[in-house]
């Protein structure tokens, strides 16, 4: 078992914040949520990971197809030629894209999403190599009724208020899949405002299926 603790825990879905809150993870599931002292006392043998800032449910990025099938994420070895930002429009059209290259791009895109606290994407993925990359990563794929407004972005907090960005159910739904993220933002006052201002790039850790899949160096 592992206890993940932070300065503040936001369970989501309107639940009350928990100062000094923590999540107890067993395998791929959440066993308990509450004040760190209570969880540590009840499970003295559990491993403890201490994180700065605010622990929240993982994020749901609404731009799945736009970011993974309509944008190319350059290989670091291509940075001198293509830069480091996702390519779309004319820049994408100028590339010779094969299914293999789409798959590699999607894997890099998934890593970028994980580094922004994302645990699920919304929208149908039509390319087999892209869908395979997402499935292998463990990211959830959820349906969506319509394309979301605004330009596609890895920073979900730039597109939606934090309360609408969190994947459901809330973290205090014991037995739920252990998918959550931690953002290095001030926890003392107005944490939702702090998340919006700092953006999802402030993510220091992403846990997916109970596994630590991203940790900021």
Short mmCIF file of C-alpha atoms in Angstrom, two decimals:
data_model
loop_
_atom_site.label_atom_id
_atom_site.label_comp_id
_atom_site.label_asym_id
_atom_site.label_seq_id
_atom_site.Cartn_x
_atom_site.Cartn_y
_atom_site.Cartn_z
CA UNK A 1 0.00 0.00 0.00
CA UNK A 2 1.07 3.58 -0.64
CA UNK A 3 -0.12 6.80 0.97
CA UNK A 4 0.11 9.91 -1.20
CA UNK A 5 -0.13 13.07 0.88
CA UNK A 6 -0.17 16.74 -0.09
CA UNK A 7 -0.68 20.15 1.49
CA UNK A 8 -4.32 20.07 0.38
CA UNK A 9 -6.59 17.44 -1.12
CA UNK A 10 -9.45 18.44 -3.42
CA UNK A 11 -11.70 15.37 -3.82
CA UNK A 12 -13.72 16.97 -6.63
CA UNK A 13 -17.47 17.02 -7.36
CA UNK A 14 -18.03 19.77 -4.81
CA UNK A 15 -16.62 17.78 -1.90
CA UNK A 16 -14.96 19.76 0.90
CA UNK A 17 -11.17 20.25 0.67
CA UNK A 18 -9.03 18.29 3.13
CA UNK A 19 -6.00 20.20 4.48
CA UNK A 20 -3.06 17.84 4.86
CA UNK A 21 -5.13 15.25 3.03
CA UNK A 22 -3.97 11.94 1.67
CA UNK A 23 -5.00 9.03 -0.53
CA UNK A 24 -4.34 5.40 0.36
CA UNK A 25 -3.71 3.28 -2.73
CA UNK A 26 -3.74 -0.51 -2.86
CA UNK A 27 -2.90 -1.92 -6.27
CA UNK A 28 -4.89 0.06 -8.82
CA UNK A 29 -7.63 1.22 -6.43
CA UNK A 30 -8.20 3.86 -3.78
CA UNK A 31 -8.75 2.27 -0.39
CA UNK A 32 -9.28 5.39 1.70
CA UNK A 33 -9.14 9.18 1.61
CA UNK A 34 -8.75 11.52 4.56
CA UNK A 35 -6.31 13.40 6.80
CA UNK A 36 -2.80 12.01 6.48
CA UNK A 37 -2.40 11.44 10.21
CA UNK A 38 -5.46 9.18 10.31
CA UNK A 39 -4.41 7.11 7.30
CA UNK A 40 -0.82 6.78 8.53
CA UNK A 41 -1.98 5.66 11.98
CA UNK A 42 -4.33 3.07 10.50
CA UNK A 43 -1.72 1.77 8.02
CA UNK A 44 1.72 2.15 9.63
CA UNK A 45 3.40 -0.20 7.14
CA UNK A 46 2.27 1.77 4.08
CA UNK A 47 4.83 3.52 1.93
CA UNK A 48 4.46 7.31 2.04
CA UNK A 49 4.96 9.74 -0.84
CA UNK A 50 4.90 13.40 0.16
CA UNK A 51 4.01 15.96 -2.49
CA UNK A 52 3.95 19.76 -2.46
CA UNK A 53 0.78 21.62 -3.33
CA UNK A 54 -2.68 20.31 -4.17
CA UNK A 55 -3.75 16.73 -4.87
CA UNK A 56 -6.77 16.43 -7.17
CA UNK A 57 -8.55 13.88 -9.32
CA UNK A 58 -6.73 13.34 -12.60
CA UNK A 59 -7.77 15.55 -15.49
CA UNK A 60 -9.96 14.73 -18.46
CA UNK A 61 -8.62 16.39 -21.61
CA UNK A 62 -11.52 17.09 -24.01
CA UNK A 63 -9.26 17.41 -27.06
CA UNK A 64 -8.30 13.78 -27.67
CA UNK A 65 -8.58 13.63 -31.49
CA UNK A 66 -7.35 17.19 -31.96
CA UNK A 67 -4.16 16.65 -29.97
CA UNK A 68 -3.37 13.09 -31.01
CA UNK A 69 -4.73 12.69 -34.56
CA UNK A 70 -4.67 16.25 -35.90
CA UNK A 71 -1.36 17.38 -34.44
CA UNK A 72 2.18 16.04 -34.73
CA UNK A 73 4.35 15.94 -31.61
CA UNK A 74 7.95 16.23 -32.85
CA UNK A 75 10.62 13.79 -31.80
CA UNK A 76 13.28 15.58 -29.68
CA UNK A 77 15.76 14.70 -32.43
CA UNK A 78 13.66 16.82 -34.81
CA UNK A 79 13.69 19.89 -32.56
CA UNK A 80 16.21 21.84 -34.65
CA UNK A 81 14.06 21.41 -37.75
CA UNK A 82 10.51 21.26 -36.38
CA UNK A 83 10.70 22.83 -32.94
CA UNK A 84 9.19 21.30 -29.84
CA UNK A 85 5.54 22.36 -30.00
CA UNK A 86 2.79 20.26 -31.65
CA UNK A 87 2.43 20.96 -35.37
CA UNK A 88 -0.96 21.51 -36.98
CA UNK A 89 -2.40 23.02 -40.14
CA UNK A 90 0.05 23.76 -42.96
CA UNK A 91 3.04 22.65 -40.89
CA UNK A 92 1.44 19.24 -40.37
CA UNK A 93 0.36 18.98 -44.02
CA UNK A 94 3.98 19.49 -45.10
CA UNK A 95 5.09 16.33 -43.27
CA UNK A 96 5.11 12.83 -44.72
CA UNK A 97 2.93 11.09 -42.17
CA UNK A 98 2.82 7.29 -42.04
CA UNK A 99 0.84 5.19 -39.58
CA UNK A 100 4.09 4.39 -37.78
CA UNK A 101 4.90 8.07 -37.47
CA UNK A 102 1.38 8.81 -36.18
CA UNK A 103 1.83 6.14 -33.53
CA UNK A 104 5.17 7.55 -32.39
CA UNK A 105 3.70 11.05 -32.29
CA UNK A 106 0.77 9.81 -30.21
CA UNK A 107 3.11 8.18 -27.70
CA UNK A 108 4.93 11.49 -27.25
CA UNK A 109 1.60 13.30 -27.03
CA UNK A 110 0.43 10.90 -24.33
CA UNK A 111 3.60 11.54 -22.33
CA UNK A 112 2.95 15.27 -22.60
CA UNK A 113 -0.62 14.75 -21.39
CA UNK A 114 0.55 12.72 -18.41
CA UNK A 115 2.97 15.53 -17.56
CA UNK A 116 -0.08 17.84 -17.40
CA UNK A 117 -2.04 15.62 -15.00
CA UNK A 118 -4.29 14.04 -17.64
CA UNK A 119 -5.69 10.56 -16.95
CA UNK A 120 -8.38 10.42 -19.67
CA UNK A 121 -9.12 11.91 -23.07
CA UNK A 122 -12.50 12.56 -24.65
CA UNK A 123 -13.38 11.97 -28.28
CA UNK A 124 -13.31 9.07 -30.70
CA UNK A 125 -9.86 8.05 -31.93
CA UNK A 126 -10.03 6.69 -35.48
CA UNK A 127 -6.39 5.86 -36.23
CA UNK A 128 -5.51 2.37 -35.02
CA UNK A 129 -1.92 3.29 -34.17
CA UNK A 130 -3.06 6.29 -32.12
CA UNK A 131 -5.78 4.35 -30.29
CA UNK A 132 -3.24 1.61 -29.55
CA UNK A 133 -0.76 4.12 -28.10
CA UNK A 134 -3.45 5.53 -25.82
CA UNK A 135 -4.68 2.10 -24.74
CA UNK A 136 -1.16 0.93 -23.92
CA UNK A 137 -0.55 4.02 -21.80
CA UNK A 138 -3.57 3.33 -19.60
CA UNK A 139 -5.26 6.65 -20.37
CA UNK A 140 -9.02 6.39 -20.35
CA UNK A 141 -10.97 7.16 -23.52
CA UNK A 142 -14.38 8.74 -23.01
CA UNK A 143 -17.10 9.69 -25.50
CA UNK A 144 -18.07 13.27 -26.18
CA UNK A 145 -21.18 14.67 -27.79
CA UNK A 146 -19.59 17.61 -29.61
CA UNK A 147 -16.15 19.08 -30.23
CA UNK A 148 -15.18 21.43 -27.39
CA UNK A 149 -14.74 25.16 -28.04
CA UNK A 150 -11.44 26.96 -28.12
CA UNK A 151 -8.04 25.91 -29.46
CA UNK A 152 -6.84 22.43 -28.42
CA UNK A 153 -4.42 22.54 -25.51
CA UNK A 154 -2.51 20.24 -23.18
CA UNK A 155 -3.37 22.64 -20.35
CA UNK A 156 -6.90 21.59 -19.43
CA UNK A 157 -7.13 24.42 -16.88
CA UNK A 158 -6.75 26.90 -19.75
CA UNK A 159 -9.85 25.44 -21.40
CA UNK A 160 -12.10 24.62 -18.45
CA UNK A 161 -12.49 25.62 -14.80
CA UNK A 162 -10.71 23.12 -12.54
CA UNK A 163 -13.99 21.83 -11.13
CA UNK A 164 -15.06 20.83 -14.66
CA UNK A 165 -11.66 19.39 -15.55
CA UNK A 166 -11.53 16.61 -12.98
CA UNK A 167 -12.29 13.05 -14.04
CA UNK A 168 -15.15 11.42 -12.13
CA UNK A 169 -15.99 9.92 -9.69
CA UNK A 170 -14.52 12.07 -6.88
CA UNK A 171 -11.52 10.80 -4.95
CA UNK A 172 -13.53 10.00 -1.83
CA UNK A 173 -15.41 7.34 -3.79
CA UNK A 174 -13.53 4.46 -2.18
CA UNK A 175 -12.77 1.58 -4.49
CA UNK A 176 -12.50 3.89 -7.51
CA UNK A 177 -9.56 3.54 -9.84
CA UNK A 178 -6.48 5.25 -8.44
CA UNK A 179 -6.14 8.04 -11.01
CA UNK A 180 -5.08 11.42 -9.63
CA UNK A 181 -2.55 14.22 -9.97
CA UNK A 182 -0.66 16.69 -7.81
CA UNK A 183 -0.03 20.33 -8.74
CA UNK A 184 2.62 22.48 -7.11
CA UNK A 185 0.44 25.50 -6.35
CA UNK A 186 -0.24 27.39 -3.10
CA UNK A 187 -2.74 25.51 -1.00
CA UNK A 188 -3.39 28.07 1.73
CA UNK A 189 -6.07 30.13 -0.03
CA UNK A 190 -8.19 29.90 -3.20
CA UNK A 191 -6.73 26.65 -4.57
CA UNK A 192 -9.00 26.64 -7.63
CA UNK A 193 -7.77 30.10 -8.58
CA UNK A 194 -4.19 28.97 -8.02
CA UNK A 195 -4.70 25.99 -10.33
CA UNK A 196 -6.13 28.20 -13.07
CA UNK A 197 -3.32 30.73 -12.78
CA UNK A 198 -0.49 28.18 -12.66
CA UNK A 199 -2.00 25.89 -15.28
CA UNK A 200 -1.70 22.14 -15.63
CA UNK A 201 2.02 22.46 -16.40
CA UNK A 202 2.44 22.87 -12.63
CA UNK A 203 1.80 19.11 -12.33
CA UNK A 204 4.48 17.40 -10.23
CA UNK A 205 3.01 13.89 -10.25
CA UNK A 206 0.42 11.85 -12.11
CA UNK A 207 -0.83 8.52 -10.80
CA UNK A 208 -2.66 6.25 -13.24
CA UNK A 209 -4.09 2.87 -12.20
CA UNK A 210 -2.13 3.29 -8.99
CA UNK A 211 1.17 3.70 -10.88
CA UNK A 212 3.35 6.79 -10.72
CA UNK A 213 3.52 7.53 -14.45
CA UNK A 214 4.86 11.07 -14.24
CA UNK A 215 7.10 12.77 -11.72
CA UNK A 216 8.58 16.17 -12.39
CA UNK A 217 12.33 16.17 -11.96
#
